[in-house]
Amino acid sequence: MTEPAPGPTAGQHDHKACVSNALAMASALCQRRGVRLTPLRQRVLELVWRSHVPVGAYEILDRLRVEDGRSAAPPTVYRALEFLMEQKLIHRIESLNAFVGCIDPSRPHAAQYLICRQCGTVTELDDGAVAAAIQEQARRQGFSIDRQSVEVHGTCGHCADPAGAATNHAETATA
Amino acid sequence: MTEPAPGPTAGQHDHKACVSNALAMASALCQRRGVRLTPLRQRVLELVWRSHVPVGAYEILDRLRVEDGRSAAPPTVYRALEFLMEQKLIHRIESLNAFVGCIDPSRPHAAQYLICRQCGTVTELDDGAVAAAIQEQARRQGFSIDRQSVEVHGTCGHCADPAGAATNHAETATA
DNA sequence: TGCCAAAGGAAATAGTATAACACTGCCGCC
DNA sequence: GGCGGCAGTGTTATACTATTTCCTTTGGCA
Ligand SMILES: [Zn+2]
Ligand SMILES: [Zn+2]
Ligand SMILES: [Zn+2]
Ligand SMILES: [Zn+2]
């Protein structure tokens, strides 16, 4: 119930690489942009990246208190999350009230999210066709887009086909 | 956003027709489906249809208490909303934690929502191209879709261009 | 008539998010 | 060096959203 870096796709990929890559990318981006990736912000980012399952603000809060022994209250977490979202280092999954690390923060994108009901894993896509179809519809309505959010709930390949994959995928990560 | 007759699209269309049509449709659908559109559920549906601006559960709750003098608590409202969602008579806008009437409950659809930041109006679309593009992407990932939610935030035609009004607010478009 | 299941009333609680104010350290400036 | 401003964080309180639990009422039906 507190395994460090489970990741629903555990065994499928080197998640430590995901994390260190994300942190390095974040550091570089912030430096380039002239914004401060403080220790707190970096730690929150790391906690969001704990797995590919979106994490709630209060779960982050708990970890800051329990694991880090840090004094923290909701605003502590929400401010860090706000910063990370402004910098596009994380995304908010509206339908879950939770946050997930962005796969490629260096490039602006209108992403789509595939959210598995069973394992909770979110797969971030960046499909031009989807974005274009949405933009075309918006244009017809005379609507100018600020932000589009596409959240698709369903069952991922691993959960649907346990035999084939034989993944240890199993159950949810941050339970 | 709290006046009796919905502000945003007022004057743009005959909203009373929207409401009475929605209520009639709901009544017919429920009868056909053998489910009960009780007075409470009908009233909640009516309150959701008060305008094309999504309405929160607690705003509905307030109106039930103040306008109807009815004894009501959160579960009262949430249960009614749950029923209405099961029957696809309303939709939940995840990014707003609010609910809006469905434009065409008789036909199942994966809808997209254009949400105006200024006036709050939500325009429901049912564009096959968007849904298809999403499905294609999901298929490639071996992901099977239960539900897709597309919420687009931006500025509607009326708010962007108050003078000219070529576009049709609040009405649905399908493709 | 009596039973059952669905619907709704009521109280408490859980979960999510923000407002408001205080404190500190850093930086540029005089 | 002293000073003012500001970003970042700490702290407390509160607002907003949603669910659990238990009980009572209602409506359909054998
Ligand atoms: Zn990973
Ligand atoms: Zn899965
Ligand atoms: Zn209308
Ligand atoms: Zn508008």
Coordinates of C-alpha atoms (C1' of nucleotides) and ligand atoms in Angstrom, one line a residue:
Chain A
M1 CA 0.0 0.0 0.0
T2 CA 3.0 2.2 -0.1
E3 CA 5.2 0.7 -2.7
P4 CA 7.6 3.3 -4.0
A5 CA 7.2 3.3 -7.7
P6 CA 4.8 0.7 -8.7
G7 CA 3.5 2.0 -11.9
P8 CA 0.7 0.0 -13.5
T9 CA 3.0 -0.6 -16.3
A10 CA 5.7 -1.8 -14.0
G11 CA 7.9 -4.2 -15.7
Q12 CA 6.9 -2.8 -19.0
H13 CA 9.3 0.0 -18.9
D14 CA 12.1 1.6 -16.9
H15 CA 10.1 4.0 -14.9
K16 CA 13.1 5.4 -13.1
A17 CA 14.2 6.6 -16.5
C18 CA 10.8 8.3 -16.9
V19 CA 11.3 10.1 -13.6
S20 CA 14.8 11.2 -14.0
N21 CA 14.2 12.3 -17.5
A22 CA 11.2 14.3 -16.4
L23 CA 13.1 15.9 -13.7
A24 CA 16.0 16.8 -15.9
M25 CA 13.7 18.1 -18.5
A26 CA 11.9 20.2 -16.0
S27 CA 15.1 21.7 -14.6
A28 CA 16.4 22.6 -18.0
L29 CA 13.1 24.1 -19.1
C30 CA 12.7 26.2 -16.0
Q31 CA 16.2 27.5 -16.3
R32 CA 15.6 28.4 -19.9
R33 CA 12.4 30.1 -19.0
G34 CA 13.8 32.0 -16.1
V35 CA 11.4 30.5 -13.5
R36 CA 12.4 28.8 -10.3
L37 CA 12.0 25.1 -9.9
T38 CA 12.4 25.2 -6.1
P39 CA 13.0 22.1 -4.0
L40 CA 9.4 21.9 -3.1
R41 CA 8.2 22.2 -6.6
Q42 CA 10.7 19.7 -7.8
R43 CA 9.6 17.3 -5.0
V44 CA 6.0 17.7 -5.9
L45 CA 6.8 17.0 -9.5
E46 CA 8.7 13.9 -8.5
L47 CA 5.7 12.7 -6.5
V48 CA 3.4 13.3 -9.4
W49 CA 5.8 11.2 -11.5
R50 CA 5.7 8.4 -9.0
S51 CA 3.7 6.4 -11.5
H52 CA 1.6 6.9 -14.6
V53 CA -1.5 6.9 -12.5
P54 CA -2.8 10.4 -11.8
V55 CA -2.2 11.4 -8.2
G56 CA -4.5 13.6 -6.1
A57 CA -3.4 16.8 -4.4
Y58 CA -4.1 15.3 -0.9
E59 CA -2.1 12.2 -1.6
I60 CA 0.8 14.5 -2.5
L61 CA 0.1 16.3 0.7
D62 CA 0.2 13.1 2.8
R63 CA 3.5 12.1 1.2
L64 CA 5.1 15.4 1.9
R65 CA 4.1 15.1 5.5
V66 CA 4.8 11.4 6.1
E67 CA 7.7 10.7 3.8
D68 CA 9.4 14.0 4.0
G69 CA 8.3 15.0 7.5
R70 CA 7.6 18.4 6.0
S71 CA 5.2 20.9 7.3
A72 CA 2.6 21.2 4.7
A73 CA -1.0 22.3 4.2
P74 CA -3.2 22.2 1.1
P75 CA -2.1 25.5 -0.3
T76 CA 1.5 24.3 -0.2
V77 CA 0.6 21.6 -2.7
Y78 CA -1.9 23.5 -4.8
R79 CA 0.6 26.3 -5.3
A80 CA 3.2 23.9 -6.5
L81 CA 0.8 22.1 -8.7
E82 CA -0.4 25.5 -10.2
F83 CA 3.2 26.4 -11.0
L84 CA 3.9 23.0 -12.6
M85 CA 0.7 23.3 -14.7
E86 CA 1.6 26.8 -15.8
Q87 CA 5.0 25.4 -17.0
K88 CA 3.1 22.5 -18.6
L89 CA 5.2 20.0 -16.6
I90 CA 2.1 18.3 -15.4
H91 CA -1.5 18.0 -16.6
R92 CA -4.7 17.9 -14.7
I93 CA -7.1 15.1 -15.4
E94 CA -10.4 16.8 -14.9
S95 CA -12.5 13.7 -14.6
L96 CA -10.4 12.4 -11.8
N97 CA -9.4 15.6 -9.9
A98 CA -5.9 14.4 -10.2
F99 CA -2.6 15.2 -11.8
V100 CA -0.2 13.4 -14.1
G101 CA 3.2 14.2 -15.5
C102 CA 3.5 15.5 -19.0
I103 CA 5.3 13.3 -21.4
D104 CA 6.8 16.0 -23.4
P105 CA 6.8 19.4 -21.7
S106 CA 9.2 21.0 -24.1
R107 CA 6.6 21.1 -26.9
P108 CA 3.2 22.7 -26.5
H109 CA 0.4 20.3 -27.3
A110 CA -3.3 19.7 -27.1
A111 CA -3.2 16.3 -25.6
Q112 CA -5.6 13.5 -25.3
Y113 CA -5.7 11.1 -22.4
L114 CA -6.6 7.4 -22.4
I115 CA -7.6 6.5 -18.8
C116 CA -7.8 2.8 -17.8
R117 CA -10.6 2.1 -15.5
Q118 CA -8.9 -1.0 -14.1
C119 CA -5.3 0.0 -13.6
G120 CA -5.7 3.7 -13.6
T121 CA -2.9 4.3 -16.0
V122 CA -3.1 7.4 -18.2
T123 CA -1.6 7.3 -21.6
E124 CA -1.0 10.7 -23.1
L125 CA -1.4 11.1 -26.8
D126 CA -0.8 14.0 -29.0
D127 CA -2.8 13.3 -32.1
G128 CA -3.1 16.1 -34.6
A129 CA -6.1 14.5 -36.3
V130 CA -8.1 14.7 -33.1
A131 CA -7.1 18.3 -32.4
A132 CA -7.7 19.3 -36.0
A133 CA -11.2 17.7 -36.0
I134 CA -12.0 19.6 -32.8
Q135 CA -10.7 22.9 -34.2
E136 CA -12.7 22.5 -37.4
Q137 CA -15.9 22.0 -35.4
A138 CA -15.1 25.0 -33.2
R139 CA -14.4 27.1 -36.3
R140 CA -17.7 26.3 -37.7
Q141 CA -19.4 27.5 -34.6
G142 CA -17.3 30.7 -34.5
F143 CA -15.7 29.5 -31.4
S144 CA -12.1 30.3 -30.6
I145 CA -10.3 27.7 -28.6
D146 CA -8.2 28.5 -25.5
R147 CA -7.8 25.0 -24.3
Q148 CA -9.1 21.6 -25.2
S149 CA -9.3 18.6 -22.9
V150 CA -10.0 15.1 -24.2
E151 CA -10.3 12.4 -21.6
V152 CA -11.2 9.0 -22.7
H153 CA -12.2 6.3 -20.2
G154 CA -12.0 2.7 -21.0
T155 CA -9.8 -0.4 -20.7
C156 CA -6.2 -0.4 -21.7
G157 CA -4.6 -3.2 -23.7
H158 CA -2.9 -4.8 -20.8
C159 CA -6.0 -5.0 -18.7
A160 CA -8.1 -6.2 -21.5
D161 CA -5.7 -9.0 -22.6
P162 CA -4.1 -10.4 -19.4
A163 CA -3.2 -13.6 -21.2
G164 CA -1.3 -12.1 -24.1
A165 CA 0.6 -9.6 -22.2
A166 CA 1.2 -11.7 -19.0
T167 CA 2.0 -8.4 -17.5
N168 CA 2.2 -8.0 -13.9
H169 CA 0.3 -5.0 -14.6
A170 CA -2.2 -6.0 -12.1
E171 CA -4.4 -3.9 -9.9
T172 CA -3.8 -0.3 -9.3
A173 CA -0.6 1.3 -8.4
T174 CA -0.9 3.8 -5.6
A175 CA -3.6 2.1 -3.7
Chain B
M1 CA -25.7 33.6 -14.0
T2 CA -28.3 33.5 -11.3
E3 CA -31.2 35.4 -12.8
P4 CA -34.4 33.5 -13.5
A5 CA -34.3 33.7 -17.2
P6 CA -30.8 32.7 -18.3
G7 CA -28.8 35.6 -19.2
P8 CA -26.1 34.5 -21.7
T9 CA -28.2 33.4 -24.6
A10 CA -31.3 35.4 -23.7
G11 CA -32.9 36.9 -26.7
Q12 CA -30.9 34.6 -29.0
H13 CA -33.5 31.9 -29.0
D14 CA -36.7 30.8 -27.5
H15 CA -35.4 29.1 -24.5
K16 CA -38.8 28.2 -23.1
A17 CA -39.1 26.0 -26.1
C18 CA -35.8 24.4 -25.2
V19 CA -37.1 23.6 -21.7
S20 CA -40.6 22.4 -22.6
N21 CA -39.1 20.3 -25.4
A22 CA -36.6 18.8 -23.1
L23 CA -39.2 18.0 -20.5
A24 CA -41.5 16.5 -23.0
M25 CA -38.7 14.4 -24.5
A26 CA -37.6 13.3 -21.0
S27 CA -41.1 12.2 -20.1
A28 CA -41.6 10.2 -23.2
L29 CA -38.2 8.6 -23.0
C30 CA -38.6 7.6 -19.4
Q31 CA -42.0 6.1 -20.1
R32 CA -40.7 4.1 -23.0
R33 CA -37.8 2.9 -20.9
G34 CA -40.0 1.9 -18.0
V35 CA -38.2 4.2 -15.5
R36 CA -39.8 6.8 -13.3
L37 CA -39.4 10.4 -13.9
T38 CA -40.6 11.4 -10.5
P39 CA -41.6 15.0 -9.7
L40 CA -38.3 15.6 -8.0
R41 CA -36.3 14.3 -10.9
Q42 CA -38.4 16.3 -13.3
R43 CA -37.9 19.4 -11.2
V44 CA -34.1 18.9 -11.1
L45 CA -34.1 18.4 -14.8
E46 CA -36.0 21.7 -15.2
L47 CA -33.5 23.5 -13.0
V48 CA -30.6 22.1 -15.0
W49 CA -32.4 23.4 -18.1
R50 CA -32.8 26.9 -16.6
S51 CA -30.1 28.0 -19.1
H52 CA -27.4 26.7 -21.3
V53 CA -24.9 27.5 -18.6
P54 CA -24.0 24.4 -16.6
V55 CA -25.4 24.4 -13.1
G56 CA -23.8 23.1 -9.9
A57 CA -25.4 20.6 -7.6
Y58 CA -25.4 23.0 -4.8
E59 CA -27.1 25.7 -6.8
I60 CA -29.8 23.2 -7.6
L61 CA -30.0 22.4 -4.0
D62 CA -30.4 26.1 -3.1
R63 CA -33.2 26.5 -5.6
L64 CA -35.1 23.5 -4.3
R65 CA -34.9 24.9 -0.9
V66 CA -35.6 28.6 -1.6
E67 CA -37.8 28.4 -4.6
D68 CA -39.7 25.3 -3.8
G69 CA -39.5 25.4 -0.1
R70 CA -38.6 21.8 -0.3
S71 CA -36.6 19.9 2.3
A72 CA -33.5 18.8 0.6
A73 CA -30.0 17.7 1.3
P74 CA -27.1 17.0 -1.0
P75 CA -28.0 13.4 -1.6
T76 CA -31.4 14.4 -2.8
V77 CA -29.8 16.4 -5.6
Y78 CA -27.0 14.0 -6.4
R79 CA -29.4 11.1 -6.6
A80 CA -31.6 12.9 -9.0
L81 CA -28.6 14.0 -11.1
E82 CA -27.3 10.4 -11.1
F83 CA -30.6 9.2 -12.5
L84 CA -30.7 11.9 -15.1
M85 CA -27.2 11.1 -16.2
E86 CA -28.0 7.4 -16.4
Q87 CA -30.9 8.3 -18.7
K88 CA -28.6 10.6 -20.6
L89 CA -30.9 13.5 -20.0
I90 CA -28.1 15.6 -18.7
H91 CA -24.4 15.7 -19.1
R92 CA -21.7 16.4 -16.5
I93 CA -19.1 19.0 -17.5
E94 CA -16.1 17.6 -15.7
S95 CA -14.0 20.7 -15.9
L96 CA -16.7 22.7 -14.2
N97 CA -18.2 20.2 -11.7
A98 CA -21.5 21.2 -13.2
F99 CA -24.4 19.8 -15.2
V100 CA -26.1 20.8 -18.5
G101 CA -29.1 19.5 -20.3
C102 CA -28.5 17.1 -23.2
I103 CA -29.6 18.5 -26.5
D104 CA -30.8 15.2 -27.9
P105 CA -31.3 12.4 -25.3
S106 CA -33.1 10.1 -27.7
R107 CA -30.0 9.3 -29.5
P108 CA -26.8 8.0 -27.9
H109 CA -23.8 10.1 -28.7
A110 CA -20.3 10.9 -27.7
A111 CA -20.6 14.6 -27.4
Q112 CA -18.2 17.5 -27.4
Y113 CA -18.7 20.6 -25.5
L114 CA -17.7 24.1 -26.4
I115 CA -17.5 26.1 -23.1
C116 CA -17.4 29.9 -23.3
R117 CA -15.2 31.5 -20.7
Q118 CA -17.0 34.7 -20.8
C119 CA -20.7 33.9 -20.8
G120 CA -20.4 30.3 -19.6
T121 CA -22.7 28.9 -22.3
V122 CA -22.0 25.4 -23.3
T123 CA -22.7 24.3 -26.9
E124 CA -23.0 20.6 -27.3
L125 CA -21.8 19.1 -30.5
D126 CA -22.0 15.6 -31.9
D127 CA -19.3 15.5 -34.5
G128 CA -18.6 12.1 -35.9
A129 CA -15.2 13.1 -37.2
V130 CA -13.9 14.0 -33.7
A131 CA -15.3 10.8 -32.2
A132 CA -13.8 8.8 -35.1
A133 CA -10.4 10.4 -34.7
I134 CA -10.4 9.5 -31.0
Q135 CA -11.5 6.0 -31.6
E136 CA -8.8 5.5 -34.2
Q137 CA -6.1 6.6 -31.8
A138 CA -7.5 4.5 -29.1
R139 CA -7.6 1.5 -31.4
R140 CA -4.0 1.9 -32.2
Q141 CA -3.2 1.8 -28.5
G142 CA -5.3 -1.3 -28.0
F143 CA -7.5 0.7 -25.8
S144 CA -11.3 0.1 -25.7
I145 CA -13.4 3.1 -25.0
D146 CA -16.2 3.2 -22.5
R147 CA -16.8 6.9 -22.5
Q148 CA -15.1 9.9 -24.1
S149 CA -15.3 13.4 -22.9
V150 CA -14.3 16.4 -24.9
E151 CA -14.4 19.7 -23.2
V152 CA -13.2 22.8 -25.1
H153 CA -12.7 26.1 -23.4
G154 CA -12.6 29.3 -25.2
T155 CA -14.7 32.2 -26.4
C156 CA -17.9 31.8 -28.3
G157 CA -18.9 33.8 -31.3
H158 CA -21.2 36.1 -29.5
C159 CA -18.8 37.0 -26.9
A160 CA -16.0 37.6 -29.4
D161 CA -18.2 39.5 -31.8
P162 CA -21.2 41.0 -30.0
A163 CA -22.2 43.0 -33.1
G164 CA -22.5 40.5 -35.8
A165 CA -24.4 37.4 -34.8
A166 CA -24.1 35.0 -37.7
T167 CA -23.4 32.1 -35.5
N168 CA -26.0 30.3 -33.6
H169 CA -25.3 30.2 -29.9
A170 CA -26.8 27.5 -27.8
E171 CA -28.2 25.5 -30.6
T172 CA -26.7 22.2 -31.5
A173 CA -24.9 21.3 -34.6
T174 CA -24.3 17.8 -35.8
A175 CA -22.2 16.4 -38.5
Chain C
dT1 C1' -53.6 -7.1 2.5
dG2 C1' -49.1 -7.7 3.0
dC3 C1' -44.6 -7.8 0.9
dC4 C1' -40.7 -5.9 -1.6
dA5 C1' -37.9 -2.7 -3.9
dA6 C1' -37.3 1.9 -5.3
dA7 C1' -37.3 6.6 -3.9
dG8 C1' -36.5 10.2 -0.9
dG9 C1' -35.4 12.5 4.0
dA10 C1' -31.8 13.4 7.3
dA11 C1' -27.3 13.6 9.6
dA12 C1' -22.7 13.0 9.3
dT13 C1' -18.5 12.7 7.0
dA14 C1' -15.2 12.5 3.2
dG15 C1' -12.8 14.7 -0.5
dT16 C1' -11.3 18.8 -3.2
dA17 C1' -9.9 23.7 -3.4
dT18 C1' -9.2 28.6 -2.1
dA19 C1' -9.0 32.9 0.8
dA20 C1' -6.5 35.6 3.8
dC21 C1' -2.7 36.9 6.4
dA22 C1' 2.1 36.3 8.2
dC23 C1' 6.9 35.4 7.8
dT24 C1' 11.3 34.9 5.5
dG25 C1' 15.0 35.3 2.3
dC26 C1' 16.7 37.3 -1.8
dC27 C1' 17.6 41.2 -4.9
dG28 C1' 18.2 45.7 -6.5
dC29 C1' 18.7 50.3 -4.9
dC30 C1' 20.3 54.4 -2.5
Chain D
dG1 C1' 25.0 48.8 5.2
dG2 C1' 20.0 49.9 5.4
dC3 C1' 15.8 49.6 2.9
dG4 C1' 11.7 48.3 0.1
dG5 C1' 9.6 45.1 -2.7
dC6 C1' 8.6 40.6 -4.2
dA7 C1' 8.4 35.6 -4.8
dG8 C1' 7.9 31.6 -2.1
dT9 C1' 6.2 29.3 1.6
dG10 C1' 3.9 28.5 6.3
dT11 C1' -0.5 28.7 8.8
dT12 C1' -5.3 29.0 9.8
dA13 C1' -9.7 29.0 8.4
dT14 C1' -13.2 28.3 5.3
dA15 C1' -15.7 27.2 0.9
dC16 C1' -17.1 24.0 -2.3
dT17 C1' -18.1 19.2 -4.0
dA18 C1' -19.6 14.5 -3.1
dT19 C1' -20.6 10.2 -0.6
dT20 C1' -21.8 7.1 3.2
dT21 C1' -25.2 5.5 6.3
dC22 C1' -29.5 4.8 8.2
dC23 C1' -34.2 5.4 8.3
dT24 C1' -39.0 6.5 6.5
dT25 C1' -42.1 6.7 2.8
dT26 C1' -44.0 5.3 -1.5
dG27 C1' -45.7 2.6 -5.2
dG28 C1' -46.3 -1.7 -7.6
dC29 C1' -47.7 -6.2 -7.2
dA30 C1' -48.5 -11.1 -5.7
Ligands
ZN1 ZN 7.2 5.4 -16.6
ZN2 ZN -5.0 -0.9 -17.6
ZN3 ZN -32.3 27.3 -24.9
ZN4 ZN -20.1 33.2 -24.8

